[in-house]
Amino acid sequence: MFLDIEKLKRLARTTTVSEVELNRVLNKAKELKGLNLDDVAILLAVESKEHIQMLLESAALVKKEIYGNRMVLFAPIYTGNHCSNNCLYCGFRAANKDLKRISLSKDDLVKETELLLKEGHKRVLLLCGESNKTPLESTLEAIETVYSAEYNGHKVKRINIEIAPMEVDEFKVLKTANIGTYTCFQETYDPELYKEYHPTGKKANYEYRLNVMHRAMEAGIDDVGVGVLFGLADYKFEILALLEHASSLEKEFGCGPHTVSVPRIEKASGAPLTENIPFPVSDDDFRKIVAIIRMAMPYTGIILSTRESTELREELMHYGVSQLSAGSKTSPGGYSDSEDNSQFSLGDHRSLEEVISNMSDAGYIPSFCTGCYRKGRVGNDFMDLAKPGLIKKFCVPNGLTSYAEYLHDFSSNEVKEKGLKLIDKLAEEIPFPEIKEMTKKSLQEINVGKRDVYL
C-alpha cells in the first residue's frame, strides 16, 4: 500500500506552529510548486482566526495565478439509486428500506438531460451508482444516451463519470466512451474506520478502492478525480492521505488528479451516521481544507457541491474552489419529478441562473468551457499548462465565450445585460495581446450567431 498510515497520523497530530514556519510555508505556496507533507502539517496546525485568514489570502493568490477568475459550472445526473453496498452515511444504502428504488430508462435519461440543456448546462457528472444492476454495458449506454440528447441544437459537451471501481480492462473500454474525468471517492483513508462504515458490499474492500485510480490511469484514463467525505475521520489525517494519494499517482504516471472534491457529510434519510457525525468539520476547518488543498496542489480543480450553503460557496470561490455544481438534484429523475429520493440534503437551492447572476456580481466568469477536453489538453498535457499558470490563457477566453453563448441563448435580459458588460470589461483585461484579440473576435462572432467557439 502506498500510504504510510502511522506516519500520516503522526503528522496529523502536529499542534504547534511558529510565525516563522507559517510564513515560510505560505511564501513557498506562492511559488506555485505545491507543498510537501511536512509543510501541510504546519498549515493544519493553524487554529486562530488571524492565521486562518492568512491561509485563505495565500490560497486566493495561488488560485488567481493558476485559473484567473473563471468558475466552471456543471450539474449531476443520477441514473438510479439501487445499491449493493451498506455505507452508513448514504441514503442510497442497501439496508434503507424506506427509499423508493429507481433506475432511469433511456427516455428518462433523455428527459433529464434535455431539462439541464434547457437551463444552459453543457457539462454533466453522470453518477451510475454501485449496484450489481448497473454493469459497465449499462453505463456505456447511459453515456451514449446523454450525449445524444438535444435541446434547440444544444447538446452536452462533456460527461464526467462516477461509477464503482473496476478492473484495468474495463477502464480501457470506458475510455472509448468519450468521457471527461473519471471520479471515485475514497470516502475515508483511515482503514479501520473505513471497515466500520462499510460493513457489507464490494465497497467494503478498502485496498481495492484505494488503488482504483492507479488501475484507471494504467488503462489510459487521462483525467481522474479523487475525494474525501469529510466528517468520517480526522480531517487533518484525511488531507495528508489525500495528498499522498495524489503524490503516488504523480510518481507513477507523471500526473496527479485533475480534480479534488471536498464534500462534508449531510443528513440523509436512512443513513444512521449522518444523525451523529463522527468527526464534525466546522466552517473554519472547512475553509482551512479548501485553502490548504489549493496551496498544496495548485494545479488541481477543487469541486464544491450544493451540499454547502449559498454563503459559504460564494465565499470559497475566492479562496480555492474552481468548479461548482449548480441547480443540482441528487435523486434519479430529480429534474423532472418533485418526489424526493435524494442521496443527501442540499444547502444551496438556487437555480443555475441565480448562481450565474450572483457569480457575475462578484466579478467571476461562469464558465461552461470544454475546450481543453475537446482540444486534447488533458492528463499530462493539461498539467504542463496548469502547473506554471499558463492554463488561464485558455480558461479565461473560453470562459468568456461560453458565458457569452449562455447569455445570448438562455438568460433573462437583466442577467444578460450585466453579464455582457462584465465580459467586455474582462476581455479588455486579458494580459496577452494575441489572446485578447482572438477573444474579442470570438465574442463578435457569438454576437452575430456563431456558437461553440473556443480556443
XYZ file of C-alpha atoms in Angstrom:
455
model
C 0.000 0.000 0.000
C 1.333 3.417 -0.937
C 0.021 5.093 2.247
C 2.063 5.049 5.457
C -0.904 5.327 7.814
C 1.115 5.696 11.022
C 3.316 8.425 9.542
C 0.276 10.335 8.319
C -1.457 10.079 11.707
C 1.694 11.265 13.439
C 1.908 14.310 11.171
C -1.784 14.991 11.747
C -1.050 15.359 15.463
C 1.182 18.416 14.865
C -0.211 21.030 17.260
C 2.186 23.980 17.317
C 3.312 26.303 14.581
C 5.538 29.367 14.797
C 5.074 32.572 12.824
C 8.390 31.873 11.100
C 7.295 28.388 9.994
C 3.881 29.604 8.879
C 5.298 32.442 6.794
C 7.894 30.129 5.252
C 5.235 27.680 4.080
C 2.893 30.408 2.812
C 5.722 32.023 0.843
C 6.595 28.617 -0.594
C 2.960 28.111 -1.627
C 3.032 31.355 -3.603
C 5.774 29.884 -5.807
C 3.046 27.579 -7.259
C 5.191 24.449 -6.840
C 2.946 22.784 -4.295
C 3.711 21.696 -0.735
C 5.052 18.540 0.889
C 3.511 16.668 3.797
C 5.596 18.430 6.432
C 4.543 21.823 5.034
C 0.902 20.794 5.093
C 1.152 19.505 8.671
C 2.260 23.019 9.685
C -0.734 24.614 7.961
C -3.117 22.090 9.509
C -1.920 23.135 12.984
C -3.189 26.681 12.410
C -6.163 27.486 14.672
C -6.523 31.249 15.191
C -8.859 33.356 13.043
C -5.924 35.567 12.082
C -3.824 32.660 10.838
C -6.744 31.035 9.022
C -7.256 34.327 7.189
C -3.575 34.265 6.198
C -4.143 30.796 4.719
C -7.178 31.989 2.794
C -5.439 35.040 1.359
C -2.460 32.991 0.213
C -4.767 30.402 -1.370
C -6.617 33.193 -3.188
C -3.354 34.375 -4.744
C -2.484 30.842 -5.867
C -5.901 30.291 -7.411
C -5.804 33.610 -9.248
C -2.370 32.839 -10.683
C -3.397 29.405 -11.947
C -7.010 29.821 -13.068
C -7.768 33.529 -13.084
C -11.358 34.364 -12.141
C -13.285 31.708 -14.017
C -15.584 29.198 -12.306
C -16.644 26.032 -14.115
C -20.303 25.031 -13.711
C -21.891 21.599 -14.059
C -24.838 19.516 -12.864
C -25.140 15.879 -11.757
C -27.402 13.273 -13.328
C -28.164 10.146 -11.297
C -29.046 7.102 -13.387
C -30.523 5.227 -10.421
C -30.363 4.667 -6.679
C -30.103 0.890 -6.456
C -27.042 -0.051 -4.405
C -25.377 -3.265 -3.276
C -23.347 -1.562 -0.529
C -24.298 -0.565 3.001
C -22.366 2.656 3.618
C -23.644 4.033 6.914
C -23.569 7.657 5.713
C -25.528 7.293 2.455
C -29.268 7.442 1.817
C -28.916 5.005 -1.076
C -27.530 2.204 1.155
C -28.965 -1.257 0.518
C -30.440 -1.517 4.033
C -32.562 1.632 3.601
C -35.984 0.024 3.116
C -37.812 3.355 3.073
C -36.196 4.573 -0.142
C -38.095 4.210 -3.391
C -35.668 2.487 -5.772
C -35.463 3.860 -9.302
C -33.495 3.043 -12.451
C -33.888 5.570 -15.242
C -34.821 4.313 -18.705
C -33.228 5.756 -21.829
C -36.251 8.001 -22.279
C -35.939 9.167 -18.668
C -32.266 9.974 -19.166
C -33.005 11.935 -22.319
C -35.674 13.924 -20.468
C -33.343 14.720 -17.572
C -30.603 15.819 -19.958
C -32.973 17.962 -22.015
C -34.100 19.774 -18.873
C -30.495 20.592 -17.993
C -29.766 21.712 -21.560
C -32.837 23.950 -21.409
C -31.285 25.701 -18.392
C -28.000 26.198 -20.250
C -25.816 23.412 -18.876
C -23.132 21.905 -21.107
C -21.211 19.761 -18.610
C -22.672 16.939 -16.514
C -21.452 14.478 -13.930
C -23.126 11.132 -14.604
C -23.446 9.073 -11.424
C -24.139 5.420 -12.126
C -24.069 4.071 -8.603
C -22.533 0.931 -7.166
C -25.147 -1.694 -7.856
C -24.901 -5.111 -9.399
C -27.754 -3.908 -11.627
C -25.539 -1.330 -13.375
C -22.802 -3.231 -15.202
C -20.363 -1.456 -17.491
C -22.625 -2.027 -20.514
C -25.438 -0.071 -18.833
C -23.042 2.784 -18.041
C -21.829 2.947 -21.637
C -25.433 3.056 -22.837
C -26.207 5.867 -20.374
C -23.218 7.901 -21.604
C -24.302 7.474 -25.218
C -27.880 8.428 -24.316
C -26.881 11.644 -22.533
C -24.616 12.682 -25.409
C -27.452 12.037 -27.880
C -29.964 14.312 -26.121
C -30.615 17.721 -27.675
C -32.486 20.940 -26.919
C -32.787 23.589 -29.665
C -29.500 22.469 -31.162
C -27.689 22.410 -27.805
C -26.037 19.206 -26.599
C -23.905 18.121 -23.657
C -20.235 18.692 -24.487
C -18.579 16.837 -21.620
C -19.623 13.954 -19.401
C -17.600 13.240 -16.291
C -18.380 9.838 -14.858
C -18.675 8.436 -11.343
C -19.060 4.676 -11.095
C -17.802 1.875 -8.884
C -14.151 0.752 -9.132
C -13.354 -1.621 -11.982
C -10.519 -3.646 -13.437
C -7.970 -2.284 -15.915
C -9.590 -3.973 -18.922
C -12.952 -2.445 -18.028
C -11.409 1.010 -17.727
C -9.933 0.568 -21.197
C -13.460 0.054 -22.502
C -14.737 3.067 -20.546
C -12.038 5.255 -22.107
C -13.523 4.597 -25.554
C -16.837 6.194 -24.454
C -15.616 9.791 -24.821
C -15.681 10.559 -21.109
C -14.049 13.505 -19.390
C -12.880 12.851 -15.824
C -13.368 9.530 -14.035
C -14.282 10.224 -10.407
C -14.328 7.942 -7.394
C -14.148 8.960 -3.725
C -12.150 7.009 -1.167
C -14.637 8.389 1.406
C -12.083 7.945 4.215
C -8.440 6.940 4.061
C -8.488 5.549 7.611
C -8.581 1.745 7.062
C -10.098 0.901 10.455
C -12.863 3.476 10.214
C -13.418 2.559 6.565
C -14.123 -1.020 7.650
C -16.579 0.189 10.288
C -18.503 2.458 7.890
C -18.708 -0.101 5.052
C -19.947 -3.302 6.683
C -21.116 -5.142 3.542
C -20.890 -4.977 -0.228
C -17.987 -4.798 -2.684
C -17.142 -1.347 -1.390
C -16.043 -2.926 1.905
C -12.708 -3.784 0.242
C -10.539 -0.819 1.314
C -7.454 -1.557 -0.766
C -9.390 -2.344 -3.939
C -10.980 1.085 -3.741
C -7.736 2.774 -2.727
C -5.983 1.527 -5.863
C -8.793 2.320 -8.305
C -7.107 5.425 -9.740
C -3.904 3.525 -10.381
C -5.899 0.988 -12.402
C -7.795 3.720 -14.246
C -4.628 5.584 -15.215
C -2.896 2.326 -16.158
C -5.803 1.813 -18.570
C -5.170 5.203 -20.158
C -7.833 7.312 -18.436
C -6.321 10.793 -18.793
C -8.096 12.680 -16.015
C -9.158 11.297 -12.647
C -10.949 12.921 -9.725
C -10.443 11.953 -6.090
C -12.316 12.958 -2.957
C -12.922 12.527 0.748
C -16.220 12.687 2.619
C -15.167 14.982 5.428
C -16.613 14.045 8.789
C -15.813 10.338 8.663
C -12.327 10.723 10.184
C -9.953 13.407 11.430
C -9.843 15.937 8.584
C -6.136 16.594 9.153
C -5.294 12.959 8.522
C -7.621 12.884 5.504
C -5.907 15.840 3.813
C -2.439 14.367 4.358
C -3.573 10.994 2.988
C -5.269 12.612 0.004
C -2.042 14.467 -0.839
C -0.035 11.254 -0.511
C -2.533 9.590 -2.856
C -2.006 12.381 -5.394
C 1.765 12.112 -4.995
C 1.644 8.370 -5.685
C -0.245 8.958 -8.953
C 2.186 11.691 -9.934
C 5.204 9.461 -9.305
C 3.804 6.512 -11.257
C 2.042 8.273 -14.123
C 3.577 11.751 -14.178
C 0.176 13.292 -13.490
C -1.828 13.858 -10.336
C -5.621 14.093 -10.033
C -7.442 16.514 -12.320
C -9.965 17.333 -9.600
C -10.432 17.002 -5.855
C -13.924 17.021 -4.338
C -14.447 18.184 -0.752
C -17.967 17.193 0.407
C -18.952 17.215 4.065
C -21.445 14.724 5.484
C -25.005 15.997 5.269
C -28.169 14.498 6.687
C -29.670 11.702 4.642
C -32.799 9.688 5.300
C -31.994 6.128 6.316
C -28.289 6.862 6.934
C -27.607 6.467 10.684
C -24.139 8.021 10.670
C -25.499 11.365 9.481
C -27.504 11.755 12.693
C -24.331 11.817 14.772
C -21.343 12.744 12.603
C -18.204 11.010 13.955
C -15.726 13.834 13.249
C -17.637 17.102 12.688
C -15.908 19.673 10.481
C -16.643 23.295 11.387
C -16.914 26.040 8.781
C -13.491 27.358 9.804
C -11.993 23.887 9.469
C -13.656 23.605 6.084
C -12.139 26.922 4.999
C -8.745 25.531 6.003
C -9.370 22.369 3.997
C -10.073 24.283 0.789
C -7.193 26.719 1.267
C -4.635 24.041 2.092
C -5.578 21.812 -0.843
C -5.361 24.811 -3.172
C -1.848 25.651 -1.958
C -0.629 22.052 -1.772
C -1.983 21.098 -5.212
C -2.258 24.416 -7.071
C -2.907 22.720 -10.416
C -5.969 20.731 -9.413
C -9.598 21.713 -9.798
C -11.403 21.882 -6.447
C -15.087 20.944 -6.684
C -17.707 22.215 -4.242
C -21.196 20.717 -4.388
C -24.587 22.113 -3.430
C -24.274 20.364 -0.055
C -22.836 23.638 1.247
C -24.753 26.857 1.909
C -25.047 29.642 -0.652
C -22.988 31.964 1.544
C -20.113 29.548 2.091
C -19.999 28.551 -1.582
C -19.767 32.179 -2.649
C -17.018 32.816 -0.109
C -14.912 29.804 -1.082
C -14.928 30.768 -4.768
C -12.378 33.396 -3.750
C -10.158 31.039 -1.793
C -9.611 27.985 -3.899
C -12.760 26.394 -5.310
C -12.716 26.344 -9.132
C -15.745 24.199 -10.021
C -19.334 24.362 -8.727
C -22.403 22.250 -9.283
C -25.457 24.459 -9.788
C -29.206 23.889 -9.879
C -28.490 20.332 -8.740
C -30.779 17.443 -7.882
C -29.339 14.410 -6.098
C -32.004 11.859 -6.923
C -32.621 9.892 -10.117
C -35.207 11.723 -12.182
C -34.953 14.723 -9.872
C -35.088 17.362 -12.609
C -38.440 16.119 -13.927
C -40.011 14.711 -10.741
C -40.693 16.571 -7.499
C -40.599 13.369 -5.434
C -37.631 13.381 -3.056
C -35.388 10.323 -3.270
C -32.194 12.290 -2.609
C -28.861 10.789 -1.663
C -28.296 13.650 0.809
C -29.773 17.055 1.696
C -28.766 20.245 -0.108
C -27.635 23.584 1.274
C -27.824 25.661 -1.916
C -31.168 25.543 -3.717
C -30.541 28.338 -6.248
C -31.263 27.827 -9.922
C -28.431 27.876 -12.438
C -29.324 31.431 -13.462
C -29.337 32.617 -9.856
C -25.883 31.129 -9.309
C -24.649 32.775 -12.502
C -26.161 36.144 -11.615
C -24.524 36.153 -8.168
C -21.236 34.983 -9.635
C -21.285 37.757 -12.202
C -21.989 40.343 -9.462
C -18.797 39.159 -7.754
C -16.767 39.606 -10.947
C -16.367 35.896 -11.734
C -16.721 34.268 -15.136
C -19.357 31.493 -15.094
C -17.742 29.004 -17.449
C -19.212 26.116 -19.436
C -15.906 25.615 -21.248
C -14.999 22.187 -22.608
C -12.160 23.456 -24.779
C -9.259 21.633 -23.103
C -11.086 18.323 -23.185
C -12.033 18.705 -26.848
C -8.627 20.027 -27.901
C -6.835 17.176 -26.150
C -5.367 19.306 -23.368
C -5.886 16.536 -20.799
C -3.723 14.456 -18.487
C -0.054 15.399 -18.644
C -0.673 17.998 -21.361
C -3.126 19.807 -19.101
C -0.743 19.646 -16.145
C 2.101 21.067 -18.242
C -0.054 24.172 -18.706
C -1.661 24.259 -15.271
C 1.449 23.943 -13.115
C 3.171 27.112 -14.403
C -0.124 29.010 -14.501
C -0.402 29.046 -18.299
C -3.775 27.325 -18.409
C -5.567 30.612 -17.688
C -4.527 31.735 -21.191
C -7.251 29.286 -22.284
C -9.524 29.235 -19.203
C -10.336 32.936 -19.237
C -11.037 33.340 -23.006
C -13.017 30.109 -23.202
C -14.882 31.020 -20.046
C -15.826 34.367 -21.577
C -17.030 32.870 -24.865
C -19.018 30.078 -23.193
C -20.582 32.635 -20.855
C -21.489 34.871 -23.797
C -23.202 31.952 -25.521
C -25.190 31.249 -22.365
C -26.260 34.902 -22.064
C -27.464 35.094 -25.670
C -29.327 31.785 -25.609
C -30.641 31.229 -22.086
C -30.530 34.156 -19.667
C -33.041 36.799 -18.703
C -32.498 40.312 -20.037
C -31.312 41.557 -16.645
C -28.619 38.897 -16.307
C -27.674 39.238 -19.968
C -27.129 42.993 -19.705
C -24.825 42.878 -16.714
C -23.096 39.721 -17.962
C -22.165 41.235 -21.317
C -20.785 44.314 -19.539
C -18.612 42.062 -17.382
C -17.415 40.139 -20.442
C -16.387 43.357 -22.216
C -14.516 44.523 -19.117
C -12.688 41.230 -18.547
C -11.827 40.813 -22.242
C -10.045 44.176 -22.098
C -8.051 42.999 -19.083
C -6.575 39.909 -20.802
C -2.794 40.499 -20.498
C -1.779 38.564 -23.625
C -2.297 40.798 -26.725
C -2.738 37.972 -29.214
C -5.145 36.081 -26.940
C -7.063 39.307 -26.269
C -7.619 39.942 -29.976
C -8.653 36.318 -30.603
C -11.108 36.529 -27.716
C -12.646 39.781 -28.955
C -13.039 38.293 -32.429
C -14.712 35.198 -30.973
C -17.099 37.331 -28.942
C -18.071 39.319 -32.040
C -18.792 36.064 -33.869
C -21.007 34.925 -30.993
C -22.888 38.234 -31.065
C -23.920 37.547 -34.684
C -24.985 33.966 -34.067
C -21.914 31.698 -34.206
C -21.798 29.056 -31.472
C -19.441 26.542 -29.904
C -16.494 28.932 -30.148
C -13.363 28.079 -28.147
C -9.558 28.211 -28.251
